PDB file of C-alpha atoms in Angstrom:
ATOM      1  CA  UNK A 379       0.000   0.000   0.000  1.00 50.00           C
ATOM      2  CA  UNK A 380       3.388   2.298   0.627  1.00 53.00           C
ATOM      3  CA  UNK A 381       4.209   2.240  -2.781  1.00 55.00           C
ATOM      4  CA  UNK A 382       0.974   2.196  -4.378  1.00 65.00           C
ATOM      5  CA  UNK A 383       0.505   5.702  -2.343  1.00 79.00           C
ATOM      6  CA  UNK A 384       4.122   6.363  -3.719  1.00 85.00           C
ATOM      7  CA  UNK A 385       3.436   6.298  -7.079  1.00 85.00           C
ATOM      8  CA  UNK A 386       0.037   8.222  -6.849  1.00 87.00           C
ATOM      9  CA  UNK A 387       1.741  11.017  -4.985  1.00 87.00           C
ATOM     10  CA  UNK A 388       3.964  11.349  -8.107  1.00 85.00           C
ATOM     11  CA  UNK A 389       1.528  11.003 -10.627  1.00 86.00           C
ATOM     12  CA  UNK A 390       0.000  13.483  -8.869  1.00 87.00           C
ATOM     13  CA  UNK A 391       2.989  15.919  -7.944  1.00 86.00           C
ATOM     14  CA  UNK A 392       3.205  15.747 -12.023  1.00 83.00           C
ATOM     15  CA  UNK A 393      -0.161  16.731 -12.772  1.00 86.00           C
ATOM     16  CA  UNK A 394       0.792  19.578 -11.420  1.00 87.00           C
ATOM     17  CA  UNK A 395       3.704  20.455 -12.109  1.00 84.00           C
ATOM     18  CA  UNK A 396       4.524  22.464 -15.481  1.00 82.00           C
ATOM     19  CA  UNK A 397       5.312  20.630 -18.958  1.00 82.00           C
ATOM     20  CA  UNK A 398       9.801  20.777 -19.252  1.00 80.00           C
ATOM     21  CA  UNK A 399      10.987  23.406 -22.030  1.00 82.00           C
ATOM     22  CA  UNK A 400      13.595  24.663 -23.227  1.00 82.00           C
ATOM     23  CA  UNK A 401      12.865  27.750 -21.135  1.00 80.00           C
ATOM     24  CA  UNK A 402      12.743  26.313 -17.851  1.00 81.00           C
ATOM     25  CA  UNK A 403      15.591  24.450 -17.374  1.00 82.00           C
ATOM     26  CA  UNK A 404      19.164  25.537 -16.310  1.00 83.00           C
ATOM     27  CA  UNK A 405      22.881  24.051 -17.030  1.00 83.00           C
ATOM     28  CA  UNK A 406      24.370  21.797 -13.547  1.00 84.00           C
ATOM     29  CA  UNK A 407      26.295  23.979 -11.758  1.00 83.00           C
ATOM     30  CA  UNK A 408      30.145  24.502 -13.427  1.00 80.00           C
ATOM     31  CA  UNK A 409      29.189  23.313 -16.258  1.00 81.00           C
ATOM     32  CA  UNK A 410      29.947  25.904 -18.375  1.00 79.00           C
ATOM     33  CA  UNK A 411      32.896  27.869 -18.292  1.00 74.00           C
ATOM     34  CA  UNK A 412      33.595  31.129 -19.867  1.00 70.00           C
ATOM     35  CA  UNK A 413      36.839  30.509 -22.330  1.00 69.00           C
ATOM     36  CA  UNK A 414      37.754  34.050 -22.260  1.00 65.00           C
ATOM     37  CA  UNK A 415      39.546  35.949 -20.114  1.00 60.00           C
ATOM     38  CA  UNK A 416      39.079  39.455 -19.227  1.00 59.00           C
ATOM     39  CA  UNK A 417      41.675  42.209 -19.778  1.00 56.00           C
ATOM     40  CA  UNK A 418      43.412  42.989 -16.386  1.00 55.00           C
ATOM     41  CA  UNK A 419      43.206  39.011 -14.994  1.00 56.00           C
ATOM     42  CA  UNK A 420      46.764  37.448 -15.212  1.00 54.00           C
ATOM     43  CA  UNK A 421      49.136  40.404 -15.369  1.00 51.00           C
ATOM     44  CA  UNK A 422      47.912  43.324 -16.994  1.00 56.00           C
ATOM     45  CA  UNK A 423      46.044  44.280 -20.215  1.00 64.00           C
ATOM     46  CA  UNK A 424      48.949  42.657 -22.246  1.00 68.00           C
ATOM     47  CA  UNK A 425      49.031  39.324 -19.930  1.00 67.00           C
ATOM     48  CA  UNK A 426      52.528  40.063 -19.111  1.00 68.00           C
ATOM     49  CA  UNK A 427      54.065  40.200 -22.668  1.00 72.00           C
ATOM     50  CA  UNK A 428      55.004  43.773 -23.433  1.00 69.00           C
ATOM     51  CA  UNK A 429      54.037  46.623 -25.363  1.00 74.00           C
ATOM     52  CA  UNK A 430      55.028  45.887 -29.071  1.00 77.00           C
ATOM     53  CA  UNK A 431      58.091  44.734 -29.974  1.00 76.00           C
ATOM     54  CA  UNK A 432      59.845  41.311 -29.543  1.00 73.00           C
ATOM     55  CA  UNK A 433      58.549  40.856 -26.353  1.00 74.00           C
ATOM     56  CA  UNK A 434      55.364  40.581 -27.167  1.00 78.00           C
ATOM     57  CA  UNK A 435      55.480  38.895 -29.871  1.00 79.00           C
ATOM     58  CA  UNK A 436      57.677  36.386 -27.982  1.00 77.00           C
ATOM     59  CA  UNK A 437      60.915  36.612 -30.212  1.00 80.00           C
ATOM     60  CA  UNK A 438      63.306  36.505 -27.861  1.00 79.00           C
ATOM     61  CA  UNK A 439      66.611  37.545 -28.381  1.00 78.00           C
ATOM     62  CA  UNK A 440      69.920  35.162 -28.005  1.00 79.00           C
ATOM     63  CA  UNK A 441      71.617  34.562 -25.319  1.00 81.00           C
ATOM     64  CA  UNK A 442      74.344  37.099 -25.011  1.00 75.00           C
ATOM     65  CA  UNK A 443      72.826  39.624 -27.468  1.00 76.00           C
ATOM     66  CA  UNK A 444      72.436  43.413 -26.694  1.00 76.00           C
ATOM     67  CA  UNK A 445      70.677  46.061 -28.120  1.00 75.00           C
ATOM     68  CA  UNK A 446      72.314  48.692 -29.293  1.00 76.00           C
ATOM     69  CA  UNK A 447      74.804  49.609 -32.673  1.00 78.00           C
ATOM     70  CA  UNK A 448      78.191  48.582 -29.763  1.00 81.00           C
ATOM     71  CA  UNK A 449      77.547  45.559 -27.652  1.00 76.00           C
ATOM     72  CA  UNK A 450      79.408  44.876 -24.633  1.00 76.00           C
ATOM     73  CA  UNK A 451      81.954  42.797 -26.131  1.00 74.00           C
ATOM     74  CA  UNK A 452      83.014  45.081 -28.539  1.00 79.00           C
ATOM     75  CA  UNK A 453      83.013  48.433 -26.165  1.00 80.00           C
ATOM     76  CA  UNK A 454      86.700  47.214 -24.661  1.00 78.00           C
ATOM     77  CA  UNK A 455      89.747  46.109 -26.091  1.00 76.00           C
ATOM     78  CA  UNK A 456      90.833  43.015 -26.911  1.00 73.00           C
ATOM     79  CA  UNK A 457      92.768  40.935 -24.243  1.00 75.00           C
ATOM     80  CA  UNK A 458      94.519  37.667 -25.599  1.00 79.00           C
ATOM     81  CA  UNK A 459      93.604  35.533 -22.794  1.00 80.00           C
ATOM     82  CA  UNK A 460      92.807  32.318 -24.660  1.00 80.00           C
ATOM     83  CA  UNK A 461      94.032  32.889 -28.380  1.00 83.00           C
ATOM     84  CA  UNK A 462      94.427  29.575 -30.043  1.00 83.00           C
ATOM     85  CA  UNK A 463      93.070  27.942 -27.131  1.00 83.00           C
ATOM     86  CA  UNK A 464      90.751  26.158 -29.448  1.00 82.00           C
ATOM     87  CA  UNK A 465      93.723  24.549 -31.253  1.00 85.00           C
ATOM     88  CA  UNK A 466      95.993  23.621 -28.467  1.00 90.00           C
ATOM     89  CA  UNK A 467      96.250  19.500 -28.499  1.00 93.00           C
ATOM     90  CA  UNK A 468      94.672  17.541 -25.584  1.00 94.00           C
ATOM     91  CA  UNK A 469      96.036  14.635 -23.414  1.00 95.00           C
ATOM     92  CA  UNK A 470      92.900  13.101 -21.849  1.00 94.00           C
ATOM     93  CA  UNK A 471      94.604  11.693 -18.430  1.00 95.00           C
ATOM     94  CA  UNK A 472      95.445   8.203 -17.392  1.00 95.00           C
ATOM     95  CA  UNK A 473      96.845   7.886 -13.521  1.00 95.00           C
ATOM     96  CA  UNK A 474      98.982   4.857 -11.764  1.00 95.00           C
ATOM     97  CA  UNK A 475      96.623   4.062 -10.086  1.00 95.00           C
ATOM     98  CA  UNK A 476      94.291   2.887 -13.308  1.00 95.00           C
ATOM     99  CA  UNK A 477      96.869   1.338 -15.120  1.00 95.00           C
ATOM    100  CA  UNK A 478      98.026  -0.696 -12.122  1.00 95.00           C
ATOM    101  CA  UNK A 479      94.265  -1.881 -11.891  1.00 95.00           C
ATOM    102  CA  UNK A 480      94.160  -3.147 -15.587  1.00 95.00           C
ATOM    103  CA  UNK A 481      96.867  -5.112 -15.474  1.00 94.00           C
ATOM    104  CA  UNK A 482      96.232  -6.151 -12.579  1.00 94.00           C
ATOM    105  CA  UNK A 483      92.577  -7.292 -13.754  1.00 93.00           C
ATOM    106  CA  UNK A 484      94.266  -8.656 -16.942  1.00 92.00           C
ATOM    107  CA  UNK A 485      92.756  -5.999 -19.594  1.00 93.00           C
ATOM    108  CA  UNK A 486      96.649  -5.260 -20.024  1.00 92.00           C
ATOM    109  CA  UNK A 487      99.598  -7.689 -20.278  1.00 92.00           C
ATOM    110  CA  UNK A 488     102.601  -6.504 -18.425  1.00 91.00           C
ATOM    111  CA  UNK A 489     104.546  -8.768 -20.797  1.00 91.00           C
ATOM    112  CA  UNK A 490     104.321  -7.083 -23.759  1.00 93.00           C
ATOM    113  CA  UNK A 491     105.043  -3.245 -24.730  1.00 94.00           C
ATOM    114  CA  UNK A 492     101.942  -0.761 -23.964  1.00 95.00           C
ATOM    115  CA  UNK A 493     101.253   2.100 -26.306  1.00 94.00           C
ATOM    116  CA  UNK A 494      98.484   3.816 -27.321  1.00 94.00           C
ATOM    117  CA  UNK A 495      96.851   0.806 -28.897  1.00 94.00           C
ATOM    118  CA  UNK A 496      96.554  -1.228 -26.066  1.00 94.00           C
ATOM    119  CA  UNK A 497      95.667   1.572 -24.224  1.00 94.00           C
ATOM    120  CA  UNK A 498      92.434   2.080 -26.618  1.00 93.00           C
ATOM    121  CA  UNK A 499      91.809  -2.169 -26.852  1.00 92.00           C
ATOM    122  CA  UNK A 500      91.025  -2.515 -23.264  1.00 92.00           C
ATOM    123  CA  UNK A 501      87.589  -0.363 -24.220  1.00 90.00           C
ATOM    124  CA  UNK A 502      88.265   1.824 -20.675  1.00 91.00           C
ATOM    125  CA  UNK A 503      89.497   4.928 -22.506  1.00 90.00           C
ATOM    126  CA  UNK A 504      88.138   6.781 -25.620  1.00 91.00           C
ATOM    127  CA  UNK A 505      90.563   9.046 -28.089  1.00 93.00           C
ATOM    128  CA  UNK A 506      88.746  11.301 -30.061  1.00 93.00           C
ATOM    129  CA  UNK A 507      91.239  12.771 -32.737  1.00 93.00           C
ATOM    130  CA  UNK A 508      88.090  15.354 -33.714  1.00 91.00           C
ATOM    131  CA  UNK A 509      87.969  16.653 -30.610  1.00 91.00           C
ATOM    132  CA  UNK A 510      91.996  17.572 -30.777  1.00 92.00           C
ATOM    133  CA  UNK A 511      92.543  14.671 -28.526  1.00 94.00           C
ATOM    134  CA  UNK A 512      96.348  13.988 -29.167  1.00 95.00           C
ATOM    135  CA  UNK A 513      97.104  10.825 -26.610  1.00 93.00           C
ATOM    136  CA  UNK A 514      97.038  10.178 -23.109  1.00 95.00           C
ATOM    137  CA  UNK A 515      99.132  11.273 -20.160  1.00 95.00           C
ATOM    138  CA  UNK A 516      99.996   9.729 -17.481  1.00 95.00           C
ATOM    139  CA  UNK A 517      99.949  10.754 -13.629  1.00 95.00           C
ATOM    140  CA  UNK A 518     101.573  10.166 -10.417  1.00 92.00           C
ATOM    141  CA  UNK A 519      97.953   9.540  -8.878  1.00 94.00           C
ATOM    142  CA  UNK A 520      98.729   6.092  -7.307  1.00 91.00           C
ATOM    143  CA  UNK A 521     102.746   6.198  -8.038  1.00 91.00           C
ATOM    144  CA  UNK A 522     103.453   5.197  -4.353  1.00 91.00           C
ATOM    145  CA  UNK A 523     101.535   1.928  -5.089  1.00 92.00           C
ATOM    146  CA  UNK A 524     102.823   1.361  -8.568  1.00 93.00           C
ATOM    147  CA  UNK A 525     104.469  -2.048  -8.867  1.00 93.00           C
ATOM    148  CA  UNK A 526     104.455  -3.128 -12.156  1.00 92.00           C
ATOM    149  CA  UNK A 527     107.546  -3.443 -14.448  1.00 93.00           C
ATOM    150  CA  UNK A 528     106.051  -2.459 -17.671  1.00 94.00           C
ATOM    151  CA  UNK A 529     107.603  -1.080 -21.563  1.00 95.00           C
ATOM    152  CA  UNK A 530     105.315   1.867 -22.285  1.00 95.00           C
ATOM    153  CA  UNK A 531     104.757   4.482 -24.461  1.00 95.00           C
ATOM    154  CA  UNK A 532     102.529   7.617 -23.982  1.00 96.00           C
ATOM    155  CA  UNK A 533     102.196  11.353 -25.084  1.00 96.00           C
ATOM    156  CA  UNK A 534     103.288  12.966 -21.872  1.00 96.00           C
ATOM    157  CA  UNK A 535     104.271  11.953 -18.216  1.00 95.00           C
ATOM    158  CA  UNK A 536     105.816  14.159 -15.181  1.00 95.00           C
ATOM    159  CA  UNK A 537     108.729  13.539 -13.337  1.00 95.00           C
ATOM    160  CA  UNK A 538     106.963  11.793 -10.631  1.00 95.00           C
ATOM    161  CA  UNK A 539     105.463   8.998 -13.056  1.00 95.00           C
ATOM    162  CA  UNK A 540     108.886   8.757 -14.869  1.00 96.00           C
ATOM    163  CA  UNK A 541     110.632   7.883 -11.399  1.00 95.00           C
ATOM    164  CA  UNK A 542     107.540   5.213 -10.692  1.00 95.00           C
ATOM    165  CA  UNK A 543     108.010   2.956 -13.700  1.00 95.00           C
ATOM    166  CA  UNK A 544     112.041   2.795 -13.477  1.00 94.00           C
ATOM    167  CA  UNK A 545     111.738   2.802  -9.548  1.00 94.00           C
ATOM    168  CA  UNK A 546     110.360  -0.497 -10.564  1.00 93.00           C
ATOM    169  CA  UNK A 547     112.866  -1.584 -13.251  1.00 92.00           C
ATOM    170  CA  UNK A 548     110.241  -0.843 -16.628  1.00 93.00           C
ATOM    171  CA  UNK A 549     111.055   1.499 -19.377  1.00 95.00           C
ATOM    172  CA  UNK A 550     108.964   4.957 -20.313  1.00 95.00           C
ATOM    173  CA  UNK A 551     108.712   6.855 -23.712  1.00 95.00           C
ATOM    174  CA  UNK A 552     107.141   9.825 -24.701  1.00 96.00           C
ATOM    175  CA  UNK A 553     105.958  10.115 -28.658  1.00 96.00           C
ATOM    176  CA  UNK A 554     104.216  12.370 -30.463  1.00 96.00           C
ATOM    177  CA  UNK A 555     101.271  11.287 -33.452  1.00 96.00           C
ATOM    178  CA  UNK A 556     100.075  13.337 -35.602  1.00 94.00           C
ATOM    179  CA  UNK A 557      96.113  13.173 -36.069  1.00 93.00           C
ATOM    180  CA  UNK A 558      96.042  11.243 -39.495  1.00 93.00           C
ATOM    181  CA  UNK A 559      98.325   8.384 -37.516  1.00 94.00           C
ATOM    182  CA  UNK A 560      95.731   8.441 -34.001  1.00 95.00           C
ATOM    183  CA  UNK A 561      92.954   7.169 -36.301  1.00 94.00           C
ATOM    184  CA  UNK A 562      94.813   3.994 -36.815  1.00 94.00           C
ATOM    185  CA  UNK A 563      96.288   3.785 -33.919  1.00 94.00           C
ATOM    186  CA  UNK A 564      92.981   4.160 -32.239  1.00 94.00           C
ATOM    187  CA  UNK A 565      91.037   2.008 -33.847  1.00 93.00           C
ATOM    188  CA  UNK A 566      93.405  -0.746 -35.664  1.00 93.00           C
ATOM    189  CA  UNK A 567      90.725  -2.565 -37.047  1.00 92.00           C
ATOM    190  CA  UNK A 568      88.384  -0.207 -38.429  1.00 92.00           C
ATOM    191  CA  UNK A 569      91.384   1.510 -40.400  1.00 93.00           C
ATOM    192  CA  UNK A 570      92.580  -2.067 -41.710  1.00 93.00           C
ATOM    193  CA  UNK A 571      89.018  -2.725 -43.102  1.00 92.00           C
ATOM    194  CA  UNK A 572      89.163  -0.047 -45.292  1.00 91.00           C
ATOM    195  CA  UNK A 573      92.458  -1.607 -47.224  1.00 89.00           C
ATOM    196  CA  UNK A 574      94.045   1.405 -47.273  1.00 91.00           C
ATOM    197  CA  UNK A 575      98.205   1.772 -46.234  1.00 93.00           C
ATOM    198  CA  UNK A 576      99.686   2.286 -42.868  1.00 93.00           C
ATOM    199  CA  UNK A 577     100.549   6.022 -42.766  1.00 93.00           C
ATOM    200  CA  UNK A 578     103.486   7.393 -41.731  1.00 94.00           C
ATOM    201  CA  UNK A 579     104.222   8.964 -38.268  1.00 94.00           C
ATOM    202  CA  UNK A 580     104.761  12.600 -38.945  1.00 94.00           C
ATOM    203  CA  UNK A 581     107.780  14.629 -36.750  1.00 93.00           C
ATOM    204  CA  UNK A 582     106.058  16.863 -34.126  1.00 94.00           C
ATOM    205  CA  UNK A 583     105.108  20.796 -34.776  1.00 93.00           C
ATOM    206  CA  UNK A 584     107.600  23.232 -33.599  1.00 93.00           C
ATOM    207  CA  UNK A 585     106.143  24.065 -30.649  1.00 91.00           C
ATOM    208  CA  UNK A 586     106.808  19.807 -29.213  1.00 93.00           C
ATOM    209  CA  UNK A 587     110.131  19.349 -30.354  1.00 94.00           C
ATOM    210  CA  UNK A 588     111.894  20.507 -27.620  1.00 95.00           C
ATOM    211  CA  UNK A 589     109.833  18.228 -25.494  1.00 95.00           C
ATOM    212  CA  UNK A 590     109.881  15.326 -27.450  1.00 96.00           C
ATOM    213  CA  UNK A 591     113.609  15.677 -27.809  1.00 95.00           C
ATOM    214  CA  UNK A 592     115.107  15.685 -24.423  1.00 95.00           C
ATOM    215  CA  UNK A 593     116.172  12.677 -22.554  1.00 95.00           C
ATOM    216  CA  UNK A 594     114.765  14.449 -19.231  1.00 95.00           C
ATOM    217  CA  UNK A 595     111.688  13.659 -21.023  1.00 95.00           C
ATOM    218  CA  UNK A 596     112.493  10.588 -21.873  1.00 95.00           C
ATOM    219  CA  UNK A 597     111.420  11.887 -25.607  1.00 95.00           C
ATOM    220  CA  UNK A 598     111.437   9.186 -28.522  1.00 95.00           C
ATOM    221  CA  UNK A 599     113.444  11.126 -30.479  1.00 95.00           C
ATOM    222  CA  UNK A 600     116.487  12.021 -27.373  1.00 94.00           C
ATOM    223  CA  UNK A 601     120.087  10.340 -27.151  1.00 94.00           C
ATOM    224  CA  UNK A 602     119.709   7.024 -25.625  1.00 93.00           C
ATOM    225  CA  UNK A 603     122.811   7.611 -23.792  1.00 94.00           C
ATOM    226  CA  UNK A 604     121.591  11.069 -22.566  1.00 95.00           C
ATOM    227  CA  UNK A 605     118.135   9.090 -21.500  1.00 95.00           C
ATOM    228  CA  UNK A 606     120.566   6.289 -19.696  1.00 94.00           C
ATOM    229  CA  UNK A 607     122.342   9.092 -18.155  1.00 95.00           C
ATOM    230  CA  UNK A 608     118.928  10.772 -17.059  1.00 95.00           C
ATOM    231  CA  UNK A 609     117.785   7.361 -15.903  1.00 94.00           C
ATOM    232  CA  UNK A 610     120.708   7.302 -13.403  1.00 95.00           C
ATOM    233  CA  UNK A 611     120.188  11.223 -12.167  1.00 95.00           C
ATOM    234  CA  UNK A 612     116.754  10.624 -11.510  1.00 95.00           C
ATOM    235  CA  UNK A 613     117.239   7.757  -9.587  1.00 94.00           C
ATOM    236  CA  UNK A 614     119.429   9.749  -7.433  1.00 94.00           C
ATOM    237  CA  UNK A 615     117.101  12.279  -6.737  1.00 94.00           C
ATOM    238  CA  UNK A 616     114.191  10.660  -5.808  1.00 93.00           C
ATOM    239  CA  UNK A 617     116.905   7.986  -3.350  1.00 92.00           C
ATOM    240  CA  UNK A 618     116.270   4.211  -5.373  1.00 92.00           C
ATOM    241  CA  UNK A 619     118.447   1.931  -6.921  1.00 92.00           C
ATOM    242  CA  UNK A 620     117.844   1.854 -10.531  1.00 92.00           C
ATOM    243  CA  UNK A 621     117.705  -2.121 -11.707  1.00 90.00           C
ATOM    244  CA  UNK A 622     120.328  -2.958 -14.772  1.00 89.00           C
ATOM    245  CA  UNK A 623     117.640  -4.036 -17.538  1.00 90.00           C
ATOM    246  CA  UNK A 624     120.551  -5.544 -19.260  1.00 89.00           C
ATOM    247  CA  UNK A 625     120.114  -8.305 -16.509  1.00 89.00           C
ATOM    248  CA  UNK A 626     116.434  -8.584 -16.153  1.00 90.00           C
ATOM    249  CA  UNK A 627     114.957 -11.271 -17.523  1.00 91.00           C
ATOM    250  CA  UNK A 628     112.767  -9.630 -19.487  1.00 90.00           C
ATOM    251  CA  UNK A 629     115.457  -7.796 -21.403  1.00 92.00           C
ATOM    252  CA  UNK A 630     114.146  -8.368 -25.121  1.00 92.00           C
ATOM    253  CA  UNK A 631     110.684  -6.363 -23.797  1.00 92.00           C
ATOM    254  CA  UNK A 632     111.835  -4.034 -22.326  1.00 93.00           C
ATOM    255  CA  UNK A 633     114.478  -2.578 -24.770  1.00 92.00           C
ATOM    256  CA  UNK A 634     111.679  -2.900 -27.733  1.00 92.00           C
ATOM    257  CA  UNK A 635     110.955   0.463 -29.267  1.00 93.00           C
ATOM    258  CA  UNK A 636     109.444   1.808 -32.502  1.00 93.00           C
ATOM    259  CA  UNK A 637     110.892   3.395 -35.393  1.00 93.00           C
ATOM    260  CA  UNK A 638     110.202   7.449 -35.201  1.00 93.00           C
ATOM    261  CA  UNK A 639     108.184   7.173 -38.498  1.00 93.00           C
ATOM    262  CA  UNK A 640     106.055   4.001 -36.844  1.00 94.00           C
ATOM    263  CA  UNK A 641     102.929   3.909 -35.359  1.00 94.00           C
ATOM    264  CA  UNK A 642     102.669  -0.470 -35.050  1.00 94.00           C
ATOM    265  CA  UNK A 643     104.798  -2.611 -33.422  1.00 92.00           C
ATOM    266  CA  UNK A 644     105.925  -5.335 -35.882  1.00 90.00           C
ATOM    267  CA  UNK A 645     104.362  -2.997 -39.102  1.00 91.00           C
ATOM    268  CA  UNK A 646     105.777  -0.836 -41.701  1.00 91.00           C
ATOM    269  CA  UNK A 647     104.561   2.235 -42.980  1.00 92.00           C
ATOM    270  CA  UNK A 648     102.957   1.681 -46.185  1.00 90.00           C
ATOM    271  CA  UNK A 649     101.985  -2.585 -45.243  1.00 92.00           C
ATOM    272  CA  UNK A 650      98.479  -2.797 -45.873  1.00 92.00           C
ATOM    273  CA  UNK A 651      96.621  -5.529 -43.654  1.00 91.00           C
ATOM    274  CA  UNK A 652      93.866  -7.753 -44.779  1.00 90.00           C
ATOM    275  CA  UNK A 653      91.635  -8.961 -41.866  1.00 89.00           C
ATOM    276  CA  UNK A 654      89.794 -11.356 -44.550  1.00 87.00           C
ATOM    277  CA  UNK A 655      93.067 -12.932 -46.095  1.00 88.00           C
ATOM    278  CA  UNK A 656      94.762 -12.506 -42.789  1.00 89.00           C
ATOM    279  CA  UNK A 657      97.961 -11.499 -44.745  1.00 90.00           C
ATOM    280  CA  UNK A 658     100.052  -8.405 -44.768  1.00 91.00           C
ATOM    281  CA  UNK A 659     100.535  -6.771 -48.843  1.00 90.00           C
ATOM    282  CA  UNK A 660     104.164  -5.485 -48.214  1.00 87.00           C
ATOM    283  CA  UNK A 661     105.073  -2.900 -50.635  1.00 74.00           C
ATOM    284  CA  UNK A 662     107.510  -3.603 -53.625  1.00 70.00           C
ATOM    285  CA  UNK A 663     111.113  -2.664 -53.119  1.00 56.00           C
ATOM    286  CA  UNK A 664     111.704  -0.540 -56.171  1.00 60.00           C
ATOM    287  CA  UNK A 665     113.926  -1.679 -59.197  1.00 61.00           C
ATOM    288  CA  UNK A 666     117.338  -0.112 -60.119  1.00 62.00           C
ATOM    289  CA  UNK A 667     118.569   0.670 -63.176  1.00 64.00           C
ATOM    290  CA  UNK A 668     122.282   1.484 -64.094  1.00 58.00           C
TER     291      UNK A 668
END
């Protein structure tokens, strides 16, 4: 009976009630929103951008740029504080203490002479001859617990580092490339796929041949017996006894060098290397006439 007197009071209630238009109904609440703004609401009458000009059209100006026929860089005279900066050569840095831990962690045998190459082939270190990248040097960050005895070659090494790897009875060079040799010496492989010839090391610029040329240096191209005669002042100085290679063991290593126009252990300039035929194309000797 509750719902039968339910539905009766409705019927009724619509009886009533007035038919639904268009006229007499209204949106939910928040329904609608207005989608413009008025002038004044979020900054001012230009919303923050500016009167005319770049501003408000937002096209901004660079970074550095000033208005004005003299900008600041040009108002003062010119000091010389990095000229040529952008072309001095780079020696990304290799310490001790790293190159103890990979030999020590086999990505480097001790046994055999260290350059560049093997430097690059244990996948730790990137040269980047673009980026005027010129070889590695190497520094006296771990030298007091440096105790391999080790034939390497690198770009450029202090005094300190020098002292470490003779302290210990190995051998040091510094040698210059020139950037057409770093991308083969870099990346062997990649230059021997493309079957072209081994290039020749080129002699340093002015500017490293003093450096590269003295036995305190231990520069590849210095008087071995100014560098043996070095070898004996420095140990001296820094209170060790400097080990006789011509007695060690591992003589034949150790006294291994390269040629000043070679970049390869083992290859000639001008060998070209197939990794398919796994040969080496030697270049002709040429013929004589009298």
């Amino acid at each position: 009976m509750s719902v039968k007197h339910t539905t009766e009071k409705a019927l009724q209630m619509l009886r009533t009630l007035p038919r639904v238009t268009i006229g007499n109904i209204r949106d939910n609440p928040q329904s609608k929103q207005n989608s413009k703004r008025g002038r004044g609401q979020h900054g001012g009458d230009k919303h923050g951008a500016g009167n005319k000009g770049s501003g408000q059209r937002q096209n901004y100006m660079r970074l550095g740029y000033e208005t004005g026929n003299t900008p600041f860089y040009l108002r003062f005279g010119y000091e010389p504080y990095y000229k040529g900066h952008h072309l001095k050569r780079e020696y990304p840095p290799i310490s001790l203490h790293q190159l103890q831990k990979i030999i020590d962690t086999d990505r480097l045998d001790s046994r055999m002479p260290i350059d560049l190459t093997t430097i690059c082939n244990t996948g730790l270190f990137e040269i980047r001859p673009d980026l005027l990248h010129y070889g590695v040097q190497l520094t006296d960050e771990g030298a007091d617990d440096f105790r391999a005895k080790i034939n390497i070659e690198v770009q450029h090494a202090p005094e300190p580092v020098i002292a470490a790897i003779e302290r210990n009875g190995g051998v040091i060079r510094t040698a210059y490339y020139d950037p057409h040799s770093l991308y083969a010496v870099v990346n062997p492989k990649k230059w021997f796929e493309k079957g072209v010839p081994i290039p020749r090391r080129m002699l340093p610029p002015q500017d490293a041949v003093e450096y590269y040329t003295s036995a305190r240096n231990r520069g590849y191209l210095a008087d071995p017996e100014q560098i043996s005669q070095e070898r004996l002042v420095l140990a001296q100085k820094y209170g060790y006894t400097l080990p006789k290679i011509e007695d060690d063991p591992d003589y034949e290593m150790l006294v291994q060098t390269k040629d000043p126009r070679q970049i390869f252990y083992g290859l000639n300039p001008g060998w070209v290397i197939s990794l398919k035929d796994r040969a080496i194309i030697k270049e002709k000797a040429p013929t004589i006439q009298v």
